[in-house]
Short mmCIF file of C-alpha atoms and ligand atoms in Angstrom, two decimals:
data_model
loop_
_atom_site.label_atom_id
_atom_site.label_comp_id
_atom_site.label_asym_id
_atom_site.label_seq_id
_atom_site.Cartn_x
_atom_site.Cartn_y
_atom_site.Cartn_z
CA UNK A 4 47.08 -4.75 -13.52
CA UNK A 5 44.50 -7.26 -12.30
CA UNK A 6 46.05 -7.24 -8.84
CA UNK A 7 45.77 -3.46 -8.61
CA UNK A 8 42.10 -3.62 -9.52
CA UNK A 9 41.41 -6.19 -6.82
CA UNK A 10 43.20 -4.09 -4.22
CA UNK A 11 41.22 -1.02 -5.28
CA UNK A 12 37.96 -2.95 -5.15
CA UNK A 13 38.55 -4.36 -1.70
CA UNK A 14 39.62 -0.95 -0.44
CA UNK A 15 36.35 0.54 -1.70
CA UNK A 16 34.35 -2.28 -0.13
CA UNK A 17 36.08 -1.80 3.23
CA UNK A 18 35.43 1.93 3.14
CA UNK A 19 31.75 1.26 2.37
CA UNK A 20 31.41 -1.20 5.25
CA UNK A 21 33.10 1.17 7.67
CA UNK A 22 30.80 4.00 6.57
CA UNK A 23 27.73 1.82 7.15
CA UNK A 24 28.90 0.74 10.59
CA UNK A 25 29.70 4.21 11.82
CA UNK A 26 26.46 5.83 10.63
CA UNK A 27 27.62 9.27 11.76
CA UNK A 28 27.86 7.98 15.29
CA UNK A 29 24.10 7.53 15.57
CA UNK A 30 22.38 4.29 16.59
CA UNK A 31 19.24 3.05 14.85
CA UNK A 32 17.27 4.13 17.94
CA UNK A 33 18.17 7.71 17.21
CA UNK A 34 17.59 7.94 13.49
CA UNK A 35 14.09 6.55 13.02
CA UNK A 36 10.82 8.31 13.78
CA UNK A 37 9.76 5.44 16.02
CA UNK A 38 12.87 5.83 18.21
CA UNK A 39 13.39 2.10 18.64
CA UNK A 40 16.18 -0.21 17.60
CA UNK A 41 16.01 -1.89 14.23
CA UNK A 42 17.25 -5.16 15.72
CA UNK A 43 14.77 -5.37 18.59
CA UNK A 44 11.14 -4.32 18.33
CA UNK A 45 10.15 -4.93 21.97
CA UNK A 46 10.05 -1.22 22.70
CA UNK A 47 7.94 -0.30 19.67
CA UNK A 48 4.56 1.05 20.73
CA UNK A 49 1.79 2.00 18.35
CA UNK A 50 0.66 5.62 18.47
CA UNK A 51 -2.73 6.33 19.99
CA UNK A 52 -5.09 7.09 17.12
CA UNK A 53 -8.85 7.36 17.09
CA UNK A 54 -11.08 7.15 14.07
CA UNK A 55 -14.48 8.80 13.85
CA UNK A 56 -17.56 6.99 15.16
CA UNK A 57 -19.89 9.15 13.10
CA UNK A 58 -22.07 7.07 10.81
CA UNK A 59 -22.69 7.85 7.11
CA UNK A 60 -25.13 10.74 6.97
CA UNK A 61 -23.81 12.25 10.23
CA UNK A 62 -20.31 13.19 9.11
CA UNK A 63 -18.94 16.23 7.25
CA UNK A 64 -16.96 15.79 4.06
CA UNK A 65 -13.33 16.92 4.10
CA UNK A 66 -11.93 19.42 1.65
CA UNK A 67 -9.84 17.59 -0.97
CA UNK A 68 -6.15 17.32 -0.08
CA UNK A 69 -5.28 18.60 -3.56
CA UNK A 70 -7.02 18.75 -6.92
CA UNK A 71 -8.38 15.30 -7.86
CA UNK A 72 -7.01 13.64 -4.75
CA UNK A 73 -9.03 10.64 -3.60
CA UNK A 74 -11.34 12.10 -0.92
CA UNK A 75 -10.81 11.01 2.69
CA UNK A 76 -13.63 8.96 4.17
CA UNK A 77 -15.38 11.17 6.78
CA UNK A 78 -17.61 8.45 8.33
CA UNK A 79 -16.93 5.23 10.24
CA UNK A 80 -16.20 2.15 8.12
CA UNK A 81 -15.70 -0.22 11.06
CA UNK A 82 -18.61 -2.50 10.13
CA UNK A 83 -17.93 -2.43 6.39
CA UNK A 84 -14.61 -4.25 6.15
CA UNK A 85 -13.25 -6.36 4.68
CA UNK A 86 -14.47 -5.65 1.18
CA UNK A 87 -14.83 -9.02 -0.54
CA UNK A 88 -15.74 -10.20 -4.03
CA UNK A 89 -19.30 -10.88 -2.88
CA UNK A 90 -19.73 -8.09 -0.37
CA UNK A 91 -18.91 -4.45 -1.02
CA UNK A 92 -21.00 -2.35 1.37
CA UNK A 93 -19.55 0.88 0.00
CA UNK A 94 -21.31 0.34 -3.31
CA UNK A 95 -24.68 0.01 -1.59
CA UNK A 96 -24.54 3.77 -0.96
CA UNK A 97 -21.98 5.19 -3.39
CA UNK A 98 -23.07 3.45 -6.61
CA UNK A 99 -24.18 6.19 -8.99
CA UNK A 100 -27.71 4.80 -9.20
CA UNK A 101 -28.19 4.92 -5.40
CA UNK A 102 -25.98 7.71 -4.03
CA UNK A 103 -28.30 10.68 -4.56
CA UNK A 104 -31.13 9.01 -2.63
CA UNK A 105 -28.95 8.37 0.44
CA UNK A 106 -27.07 11.69 0.34
CA UNK A 107 -23.69 10.10 -0.50
CA UNK A 108 -21.25 11.43 -3.11
CA UNK A 109 -21.81 9.30 -6.24
CA UNK A 110 -18.82 7.43 -7.68
CA UNK A 111 -17.24 9.71 -10.29
CA UNK A 112 -17.17 8.86 -14.01
CA UNK A 113 -13.52 7.78 -13.69
CA UNK A 114 -14.70 4.80 -11.58
CA UNK A 115 -16.90 3.62 -14.46
CA UNK A 116 -14.11 3.68 -17.01
CA UNK A 117 -11.54 1.05 -17.96
CA UNK A 118 -8.37 3.03 -18.62
CA UNK A 119 -6.52 -0.04 -19.92
CA UNK A 120 -9.00 -0.83 -22.66
CA UNK A 121 -9.98 2.80 -23.04
CA UNK A 122 -13.71 2.29 -22.75
CA UNK A 123 -16.58 2.96 -20.40
CA UNK A 124 -17.71 0.15 -18.08
CA UNK A 125 -21.21 1.67 -18.36
CA UNK A 126 -23.27 1.07 -15.21
CA UNK A 127 -20.91 -1.29 -13.41
CA UNK A 128 -17.87 -0.12 -11.53
CA UNK A 129 -14.47 -0.79 -13.12
CA UNK A 130 -12.67 -3.75 -11.51
CA UNK A 131 -9.72 -1.44 -10.80
CA UNK A 132 -11.96 0.62 -8.47
CA UNK A 133 -13.67 -2.18 -6.58
CA UNK A 134 -11.34 -2.18 -3.58
CA UNK A 135 -12.19 1.31 -2.30
CA UNK A 136 -9.91 1.33 0.74
CA UNK A 137 -6.88 0.77 -1.46
CA UNK A 138 -7.14 4.48 -2.28
CA UNK A 139 -9.67 6.02 0.14
CA UNK A 140 -8.84 6.12 3.83
CA UNK A 141 -10.54 7.45 6.95
CA UNK A 142 -8.70 10.17 8.84
CA UNK A 143 -7.49 9.59 12.39
CA UNK A 144 -6.60 12.17 15.03
CA UNK A 145 -2.96 11.00 15.16
CA UNK A 146 -0.50 13.87 15.47
CA UNK A 147 1.72 14.22 12.38
CA UNK A 148 5.26 12.99 13.11
CA UNK A 149 6.77 15.46 10.69
CA UNK A 150 5.59 18.99 9.97
CA UNK A 151 4.23 19.71 6.51
CA UNK A 152 3.70 23.09 4.92
CA UNK A 153 2.12 21.80 1.70
CA UNK A 154 -0.76 23.97 0.52
CA UNK A 155 -2.86 22.78 -2.40
CA UNK A 156 -3.86 25.11 -5.21
CA UNK A 157 -7.24 24.59 -6.86
CA UNK A 158 -8.16 25.90 -10.28
CA UNK A 159 -11.65 26.71 -9.01
CA UNK A 160 -13.78 26.49 -5.86
CA UNK A 161 -15.77 23.42 -6.96
CA UNK A 162 -12.60 21.33 -7.17
CA UNK A 163 -12.17 21.65 -3.39
CA UNK A 164 -15.25 19.44 -2.98
CA UNK A 165 -15.48 17.50 -6.24
CA UNK A 166 -13.24 15.82 -8.74
CA UNK A 167 -13.18 16.11 -12.54
CA UNK A 168 -10.38 13.69 -13.34
CA UNK A 169 -12.06 12.07 -16.32
CA UNK A 170 -12.38 15.47 -18.04
CA UNK A 171 -8.77 16.50 -17.54
CA UNK A 172 -6.90 13.19 -17.65
CA UNK A 173 -5.55 13.86 -21.13
CA UNK A 174 -4.59 17.46 -20.52
CA UNK A 175 -1.04 17.94 -21.72
CA UNK A 176 -0.97 14.55 -23.49
CA UNK A 177 -0.73 14.58 -27.29
C1 HEC B 2 -24.99 3.81 4.48
C2 HEC B 2 -24.44 4.53 3.32
C3 HEC B 2 -22.95 4.56 3.14
C4 HEC B 2 -22.05 3.50 3.12
C5 HEC B 2 -22.35 2.03 3.35
C6 HEC B 2 -20.75 4.07 2.82
N1 HEC B 2 -20.86 5.44 2.66
FE1 HEC B 2 -19.34 6.70 2.23
N2 HEC B 2 -20.59 8.31 2.46
C7 HEC B 2 -21.94 8.22 2.73
C8 HEC B 2 -22.46 9.57 2.94
C9 HEC B 2 -23.93 9.91 3.23
C10 HEC B 2 -21.37 10.46 2.78
C11 HEC B 2 -21.37 11.99 2.93
C12 HEC B 2 -20.90 12.36 4.33
C13 HEC B 2 -21.96 12.05 5.37
O1 HEC B 2 -23.11 12.49 5.19
O2 HEC B 2 -21.65 11.37 6.37
C14 HEC B 2 -20.22 9.63 2.47
C15 HEC B 2 -18.96 10.13 2.21
C16 HEC B 2 -17.90 9.35 1.73
C17 HEC B 2 -16.67 9.86 1.17
C18 HEC B 2 -16.30 11.33 1.00
C19 HEC B 2 -16.83 11.83 -0.33
C20 HEC B 2 -16.56 13.30 -0.56
O3 HEC B 2 -17.18 13.83 -1.50
O4 HEC B 2 -15.77 13.92 0.15
C21 HEC B 2 -15.91 8.79 0.80
C22 HEC B 2 -14.54 8.83 0.16
C23 HEC B 2 -16.65 7.61 1.16
N3 HEC B 2 -17.87 7.99 1.73
C24 HEC B 2 -16.18 6.33 0.98
C25 HEC B 2 -16.84 5.18 1.43
C26 HEC B 2 -16.24 3.87 1.46
C27 HEC B 2 -14.85 3.52 0.96
C28 HEC B 2 -17.20 3.02 1.97
C29 HEC B 2 -17.07 1.55 2.27
C30 HEC B 2 -15.93 1.14 3.12
C31 HEC B 2 -18.38 3.83 2.24
N4 HEC B 2 -18.12 5.13 1.93
C32 HEC B 2 -19.59 3.32 2.72
C33 HEC B 2 -22.69 7.06 2.78
C34 HEC B 2 -22.17 5.77 2.85
C1 HEC B 3 -7.36 3.16 -7.63
C2 HEC B 3 -7.73 4.13 -6.63
C3 HEC B 3 -9.21 4.25 -6.29
C4 HEC B 3 -10.11 3.25 -5.96
C5 HEC B 3 -9.86 1.76 -5.89
C6 HEC B 3 -11.36 3.92 -5.67
N1 HEC B 3 -11.21 5.29 -5.80
FE1 HEC B 3 -12.64 6.67 -5.49
N2 HEC B 3 -11.38 8.14 -6.17
C7 HEC B 3 -10.05 7.96 -6.48
C8 HEC B 3 -9.50 9.21 -6.96
C9 HEC B 3 -8.05 9.46 -7.38
C10 HEC B 3 -10.55 10.15 -6.93
C11 HEC B 3 -10.53 11.61 -7.37
C12 HEC B 3 -10.35 11.74 -8.88
C13 HEC B 3 -11.41 11.03 -9.66
O1 HEC B 3 -12.55 11.53 -9.76
O2 HEC B 3 -11.14 9.95 -10.21
C14 HEC B 3 -11.72 9.44 -6.42
C15 HEC B 3 -12.96 10.03 -6.22
C16 HEC B 3 -14.00 9.44 -5.51
C17 HEC B 3 -15.19 10.11 -5.03
C18 HEC B 3 -15.51 11.60 -5.22
C19 HEC B 3 -16.40 11.85 -6.43
C20 HEC B 3 -16.62 13.32 -6.73
O3 HEC B 3 -17.54 13.62 -7.48
O4 HEC B 3 -15.89 14.17 -6.25
C21 HEC B 3 -15.94 9.17 -4.35
C22 HEC B 3 -17.27 9.40 -3.67
C23 HEC B 3 -15.23 7.91 -4.43
N3 HEC B 3 -14.06 8.10 -5.13
C24 HEC B 3 -15.65 6.74 -3.83
C25 HEC B 3 -15.05 5.49 -4.06
C26 HEC B 3 -15.61 4.22 -3.62
C27 HEC B 3 -16.88 4.05 -2.79
C28 HEC B 3 -14.78 3.24 -4.10
C29 HEC B 3 -14.98 1.74 -4.05
C30 HEC B 3 -16.24 1.24 -4.63
C31 HEC B 3 -13.65 3.91 -4.77
N4 HEC B 3 -13.88 5.26 -4.74
C32 HEC B 3 -12.54 3.27 -5.31
C33 HEC B 3 -9.35 6.79 -6.38
C34 HEC B 3 -9.91 5.53 -6.17
#
């Protein structure tokens, strides 16, 4: 009985290994988007991609990718990184007490709320939102590698330009 099981197991393992090796007759150079071997990266070249040079105040905001998506950064952030504990340039314009005066979108209420402890962080940004570029990214002109036909649906026109996450976060939750 035991012997049969071992034979069956090793047969399965062999079949698995053979399947991996064959890979439908394709090499790793053919299956990846970067068209380079997995074992040797010498031929990997980075795609040409340019980011905007427009400074804050000169750029045009993007329509949201979908309802309550983190907005893309329309202006250059080249001189603002890295964000450190002692230096967060983004806040010097986007903090809710400053934003209106400099024409920047103020941080939304969700960024002044601690969702773990379920309470407002009042006038200081929640720690979870400090590292802006963890969620917000600038857009480059790189050509998409794969086509995408996704079309967002918005419940109203305002939501194409603004978020309301804090008001709807509990929708559907009892
Ligand atoms: C000097 C002021 C200033 C600084 C610093 C700044 N921004 Fe902005 N930001 C703006 C302005 C003004 C806009 C509106 C677009 C414009 O006028 O260029 C904007 C737009 C944005 C938007 C789009 C908002 C929307 O409603 O679509 C995001 C996201 C953003 N900034 C993120 C950042 C991040 C992240 C940083 C730090 C890396 C940063 N900003 C630093 C002024 C600033
Ligand atoms: C953990 C992810 C995360 C981090 C970190 C984060 N954001 Fe956001 N941000 C979002 C998401 C998601 C939204 C849209 C939904 C919402 O309002 O919360 C948003 C919305 C915004 C908006 C649009 C507000 C509006 O009224 O439409 C601005 C401006 C913004 N963020 C700026 C920033 C800046 C500046 C920082 C850093 C100080 C930051 N965010 C950090 C995820 C993040």
